[in-house]
PDB file of C-alpha atoms in Angstrom:
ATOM      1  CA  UNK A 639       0.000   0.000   0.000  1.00  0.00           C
ATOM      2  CA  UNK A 640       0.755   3.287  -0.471  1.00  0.00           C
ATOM      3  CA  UNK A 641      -0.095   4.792   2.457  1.00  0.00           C
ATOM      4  CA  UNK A 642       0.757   3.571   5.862  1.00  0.00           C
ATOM      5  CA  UNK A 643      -2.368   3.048   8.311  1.00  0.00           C
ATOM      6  CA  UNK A 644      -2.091   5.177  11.659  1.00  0.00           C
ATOM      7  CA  UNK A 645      -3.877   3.842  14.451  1.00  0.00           C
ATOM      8  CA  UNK A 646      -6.567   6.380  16.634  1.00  0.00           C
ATOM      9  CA  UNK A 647      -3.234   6.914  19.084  1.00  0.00           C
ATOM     10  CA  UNK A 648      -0.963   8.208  16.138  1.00  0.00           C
ATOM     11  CA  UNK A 649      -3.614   9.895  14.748  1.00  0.00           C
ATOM     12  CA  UNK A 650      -4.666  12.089  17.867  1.00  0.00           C
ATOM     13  CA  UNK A 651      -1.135  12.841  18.909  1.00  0.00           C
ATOM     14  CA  UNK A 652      -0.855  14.012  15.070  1.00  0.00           C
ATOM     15  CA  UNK A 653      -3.796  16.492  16.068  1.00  0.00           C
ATOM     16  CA  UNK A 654      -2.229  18.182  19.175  1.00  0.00           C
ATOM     17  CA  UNK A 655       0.438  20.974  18.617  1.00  0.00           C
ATOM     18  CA  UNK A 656       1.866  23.792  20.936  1.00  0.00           C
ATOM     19  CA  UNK A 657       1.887  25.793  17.732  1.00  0.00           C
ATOM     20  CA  UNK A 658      -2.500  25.537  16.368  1.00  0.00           C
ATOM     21  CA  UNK A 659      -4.978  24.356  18.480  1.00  0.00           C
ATOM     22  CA  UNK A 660      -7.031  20.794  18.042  1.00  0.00           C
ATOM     23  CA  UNK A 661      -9.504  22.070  15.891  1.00  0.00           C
ATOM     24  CA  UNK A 662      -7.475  23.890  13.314  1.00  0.00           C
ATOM     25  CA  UNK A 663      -4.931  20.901  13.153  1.00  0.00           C
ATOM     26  CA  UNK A 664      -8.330  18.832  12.300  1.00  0.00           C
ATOM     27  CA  UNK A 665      -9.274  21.070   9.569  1.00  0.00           C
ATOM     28  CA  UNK A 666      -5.394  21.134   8.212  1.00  0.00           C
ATOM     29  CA  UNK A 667      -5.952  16.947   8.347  1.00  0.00           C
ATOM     30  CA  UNK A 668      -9.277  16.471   6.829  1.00  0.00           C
ATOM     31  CA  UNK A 669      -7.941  19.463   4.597  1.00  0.00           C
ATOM     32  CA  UNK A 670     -11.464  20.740   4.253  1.00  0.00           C
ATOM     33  CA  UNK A 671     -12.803  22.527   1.177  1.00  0.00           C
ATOM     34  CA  UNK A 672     -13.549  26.389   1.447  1.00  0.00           C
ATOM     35  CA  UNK A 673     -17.272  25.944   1.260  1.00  0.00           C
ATOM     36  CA  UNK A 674     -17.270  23.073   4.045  1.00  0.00           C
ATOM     37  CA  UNK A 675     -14.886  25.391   6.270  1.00  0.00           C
ATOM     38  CA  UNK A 676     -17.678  28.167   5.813  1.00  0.00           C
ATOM     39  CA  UNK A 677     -20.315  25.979   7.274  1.00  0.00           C
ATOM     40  CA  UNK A 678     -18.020  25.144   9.449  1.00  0.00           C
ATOM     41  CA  UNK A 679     -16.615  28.611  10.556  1.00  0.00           C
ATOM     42  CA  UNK A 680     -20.838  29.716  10.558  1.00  0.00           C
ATOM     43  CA  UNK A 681     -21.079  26.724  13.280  1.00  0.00           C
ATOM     44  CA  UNK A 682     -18.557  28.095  14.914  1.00  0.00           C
ATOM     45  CA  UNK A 683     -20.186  31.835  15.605  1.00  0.00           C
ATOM     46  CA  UNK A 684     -23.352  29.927  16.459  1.00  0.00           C
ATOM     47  CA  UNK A 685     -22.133  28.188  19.311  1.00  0.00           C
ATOM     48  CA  UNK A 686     -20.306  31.122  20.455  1.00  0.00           C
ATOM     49  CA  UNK A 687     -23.046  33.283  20.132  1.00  0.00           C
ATOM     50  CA  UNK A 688     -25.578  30.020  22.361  1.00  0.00           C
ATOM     51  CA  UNK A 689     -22.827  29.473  24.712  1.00  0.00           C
ATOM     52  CA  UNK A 690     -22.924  33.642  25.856  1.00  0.00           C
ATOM     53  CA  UNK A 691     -26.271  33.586  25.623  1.00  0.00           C
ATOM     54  CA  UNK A 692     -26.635  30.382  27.866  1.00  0.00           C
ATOM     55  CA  UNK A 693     -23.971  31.754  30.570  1.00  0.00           C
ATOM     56  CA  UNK A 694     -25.937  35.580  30.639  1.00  0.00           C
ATOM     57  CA  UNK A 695     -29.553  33.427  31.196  1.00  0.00           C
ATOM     58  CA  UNK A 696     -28.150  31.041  33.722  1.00  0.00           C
ATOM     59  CA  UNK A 697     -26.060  34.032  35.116  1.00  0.00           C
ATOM     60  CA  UNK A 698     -29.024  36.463  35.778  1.00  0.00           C
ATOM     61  CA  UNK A 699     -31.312  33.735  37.027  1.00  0.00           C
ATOM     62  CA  UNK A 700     -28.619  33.116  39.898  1.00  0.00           C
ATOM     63  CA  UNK A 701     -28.607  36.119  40.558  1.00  0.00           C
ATOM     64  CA  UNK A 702     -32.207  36.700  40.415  1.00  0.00           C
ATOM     65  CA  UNK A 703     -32.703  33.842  42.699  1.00  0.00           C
ATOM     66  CA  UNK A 704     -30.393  34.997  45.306  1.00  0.00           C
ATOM     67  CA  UNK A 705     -31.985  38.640  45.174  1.00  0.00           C
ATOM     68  CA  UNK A 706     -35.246  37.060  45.237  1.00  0.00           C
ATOM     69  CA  UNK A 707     -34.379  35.437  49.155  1.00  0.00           C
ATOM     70  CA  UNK A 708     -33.051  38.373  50.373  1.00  0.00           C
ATOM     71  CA  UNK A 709     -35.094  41.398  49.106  1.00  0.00           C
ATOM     72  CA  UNK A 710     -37.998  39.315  47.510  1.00  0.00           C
ATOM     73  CA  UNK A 711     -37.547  41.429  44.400  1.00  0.00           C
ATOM     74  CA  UNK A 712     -36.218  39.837  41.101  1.00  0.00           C
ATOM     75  CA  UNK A 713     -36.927  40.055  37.545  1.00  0.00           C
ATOM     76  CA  UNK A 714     -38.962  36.745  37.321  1.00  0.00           C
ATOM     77  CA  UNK A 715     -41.606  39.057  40.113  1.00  0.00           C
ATOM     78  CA  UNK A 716     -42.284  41.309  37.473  1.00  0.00           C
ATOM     79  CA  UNK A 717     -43.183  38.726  34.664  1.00  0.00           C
ATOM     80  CA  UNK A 718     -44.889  36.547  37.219  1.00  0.00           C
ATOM     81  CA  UNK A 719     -42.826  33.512  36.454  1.00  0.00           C
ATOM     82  CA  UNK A 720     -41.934  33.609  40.582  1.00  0.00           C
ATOM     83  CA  UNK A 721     -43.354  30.400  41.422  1.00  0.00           C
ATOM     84  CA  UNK A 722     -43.075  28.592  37.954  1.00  0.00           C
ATOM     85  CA  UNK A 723     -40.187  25.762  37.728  1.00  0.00           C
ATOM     86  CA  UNK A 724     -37.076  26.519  36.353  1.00  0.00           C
ATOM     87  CA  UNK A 725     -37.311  25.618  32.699  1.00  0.00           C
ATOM     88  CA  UNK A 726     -39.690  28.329  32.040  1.00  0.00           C
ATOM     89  CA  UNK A 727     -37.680  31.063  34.478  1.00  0.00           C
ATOM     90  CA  UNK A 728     -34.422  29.481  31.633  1.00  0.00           C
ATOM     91  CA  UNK A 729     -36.924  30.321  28.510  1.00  0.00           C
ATOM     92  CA  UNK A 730     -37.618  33.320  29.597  1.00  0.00           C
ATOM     93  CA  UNK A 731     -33.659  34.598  30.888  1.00  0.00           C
ATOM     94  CA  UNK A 732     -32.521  32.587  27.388  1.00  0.00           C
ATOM     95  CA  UNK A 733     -35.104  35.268  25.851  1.00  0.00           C
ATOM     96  CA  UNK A 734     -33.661  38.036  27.519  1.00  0.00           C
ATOM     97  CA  UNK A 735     -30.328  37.226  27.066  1.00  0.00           C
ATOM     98  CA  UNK A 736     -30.930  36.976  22.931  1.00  0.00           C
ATOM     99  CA  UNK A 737     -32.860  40.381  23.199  1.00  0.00           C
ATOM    100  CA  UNK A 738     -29.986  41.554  24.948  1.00  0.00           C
ATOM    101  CA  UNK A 739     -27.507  40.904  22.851  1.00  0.00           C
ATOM    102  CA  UNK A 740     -28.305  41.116  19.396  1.00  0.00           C
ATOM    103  CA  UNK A 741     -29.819  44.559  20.752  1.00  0.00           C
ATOM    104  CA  UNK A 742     -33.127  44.501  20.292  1.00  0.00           C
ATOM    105  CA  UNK A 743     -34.424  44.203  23.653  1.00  0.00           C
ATOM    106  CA  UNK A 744     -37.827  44.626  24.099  1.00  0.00           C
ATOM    107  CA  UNK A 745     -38.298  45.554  27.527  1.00  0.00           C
ATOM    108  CA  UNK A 746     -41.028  42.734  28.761  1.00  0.00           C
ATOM    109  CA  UNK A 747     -38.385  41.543  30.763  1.00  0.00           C
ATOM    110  CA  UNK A 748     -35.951  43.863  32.393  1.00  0.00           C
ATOM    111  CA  UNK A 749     -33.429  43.667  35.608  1.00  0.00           C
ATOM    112  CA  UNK A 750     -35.210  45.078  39.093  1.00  0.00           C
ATOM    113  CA  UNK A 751     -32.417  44.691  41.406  1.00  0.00           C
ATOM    114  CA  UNK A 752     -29.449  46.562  41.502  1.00  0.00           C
ATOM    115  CA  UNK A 753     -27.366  43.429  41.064  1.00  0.00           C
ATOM    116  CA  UNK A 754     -29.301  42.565  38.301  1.00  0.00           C
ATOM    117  CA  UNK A 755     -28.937  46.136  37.176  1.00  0.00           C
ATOM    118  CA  UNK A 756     -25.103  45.244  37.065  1.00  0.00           C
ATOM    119  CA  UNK A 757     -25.091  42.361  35.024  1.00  0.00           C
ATOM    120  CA  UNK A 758     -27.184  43.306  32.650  1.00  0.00           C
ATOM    121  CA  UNK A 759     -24.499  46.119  31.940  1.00  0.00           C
ATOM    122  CA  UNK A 760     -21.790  43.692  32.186  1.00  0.00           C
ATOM    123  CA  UNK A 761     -23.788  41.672  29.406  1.00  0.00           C
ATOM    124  CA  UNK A 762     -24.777  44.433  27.275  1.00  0.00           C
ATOM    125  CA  UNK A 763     -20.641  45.185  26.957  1.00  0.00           C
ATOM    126  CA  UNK A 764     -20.025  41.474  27.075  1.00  0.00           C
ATOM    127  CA  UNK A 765     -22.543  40.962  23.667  1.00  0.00           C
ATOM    128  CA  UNK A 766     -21.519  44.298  21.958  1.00  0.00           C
ATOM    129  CA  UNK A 767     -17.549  42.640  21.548  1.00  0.00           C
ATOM    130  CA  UNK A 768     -19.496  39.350  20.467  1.00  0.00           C
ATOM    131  CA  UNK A 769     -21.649  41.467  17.949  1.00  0.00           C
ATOM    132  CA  UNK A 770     -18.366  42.975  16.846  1.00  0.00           C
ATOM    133  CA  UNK A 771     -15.919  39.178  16.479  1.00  0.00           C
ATOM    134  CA  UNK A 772     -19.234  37.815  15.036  1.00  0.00           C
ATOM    135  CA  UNK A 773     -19.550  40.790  12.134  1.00  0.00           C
ATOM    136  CA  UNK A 774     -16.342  40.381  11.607  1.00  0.00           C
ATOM    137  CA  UNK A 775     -15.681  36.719  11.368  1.00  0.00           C
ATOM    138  CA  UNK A 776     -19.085  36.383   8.796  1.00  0.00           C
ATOM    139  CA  UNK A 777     -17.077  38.905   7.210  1.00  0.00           C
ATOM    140  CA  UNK A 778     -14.273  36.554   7.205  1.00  0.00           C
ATOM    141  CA  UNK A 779     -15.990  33.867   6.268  1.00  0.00           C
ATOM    142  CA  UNK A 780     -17.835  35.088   3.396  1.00  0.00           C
ATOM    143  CA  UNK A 781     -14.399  36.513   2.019  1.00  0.00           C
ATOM    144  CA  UNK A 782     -12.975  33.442   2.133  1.00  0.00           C
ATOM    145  CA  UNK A 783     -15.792  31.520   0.193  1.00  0.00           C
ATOM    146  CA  UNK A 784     -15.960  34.273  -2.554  1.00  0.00           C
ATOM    147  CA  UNK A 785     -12.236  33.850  -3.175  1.00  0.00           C
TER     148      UNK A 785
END
């Protein structure tokens, strides 16, 4: 043959570098074509953009929760999700969170505390660096399959 089989060892410690990280070296391997790297490079932003939203929801729900023992004041009072379970208090700080950052925030759901007040700032600057590696990286991407 003309190629020498690598077992899943060899082929894993071919993967990890000091120099690129796993997933590039797995791209560089499979040697993926530029449309397939776009998808790939869109999946990318979308999990990035999911996993920020995820942390701000489960983030502001902690803290709601907390504020809620002490003070008895939270944003989940104001919708009147305060004694519903916590998949719907997720849906609706998941909703928040994607209002939040891709800045169109409607206002049904807004921070009452002054904690809450904090994060919310913290997230607002938080998603408008996202907003900006996300513009730029579709930029990227779409260069990249044009070319």
């Amino acid at each position: 043959f003309f190629f020498k089989q690598k077992t899943a060892y060899e082929m894993l410690r071919s993967l990890v570098g000091s120099e690129m990280c796993i997933r590039d070296r797995l791209e560089e391997y499979l040697n993926l074509s530029d449309t397939v790297a776009g998808f790939l490079g869109l999946f990318k932003i979308a999990v990035l953009i999911l996993s920020v939203a995820h942390f701000c929801a489960c983030t502001l729900n902690l803290i709601a929760v907390f504020d809620y023992e002490d003070t008895g004041s939270a944003w989940f009072v104001t919708v009147g999700i305060e004694q519903e379970d916590w998949q719907r208090r997720y849906i609706a700080s998941i909703y928040w969170a994607v209002a939040t950052m891709t800045t169109i925030g409607y206002g049904d759901v807004t921070p009452q505390t002054q904690s809450e007040r904090f994060f919310a700032i913290f997230a607002m600057l938080l998603a408008s660096v996202i907003f900006a590696y996300t513009m730029s990286s579709i930029g990227s991407v779409l260069n990249l399959s044009l070319i």
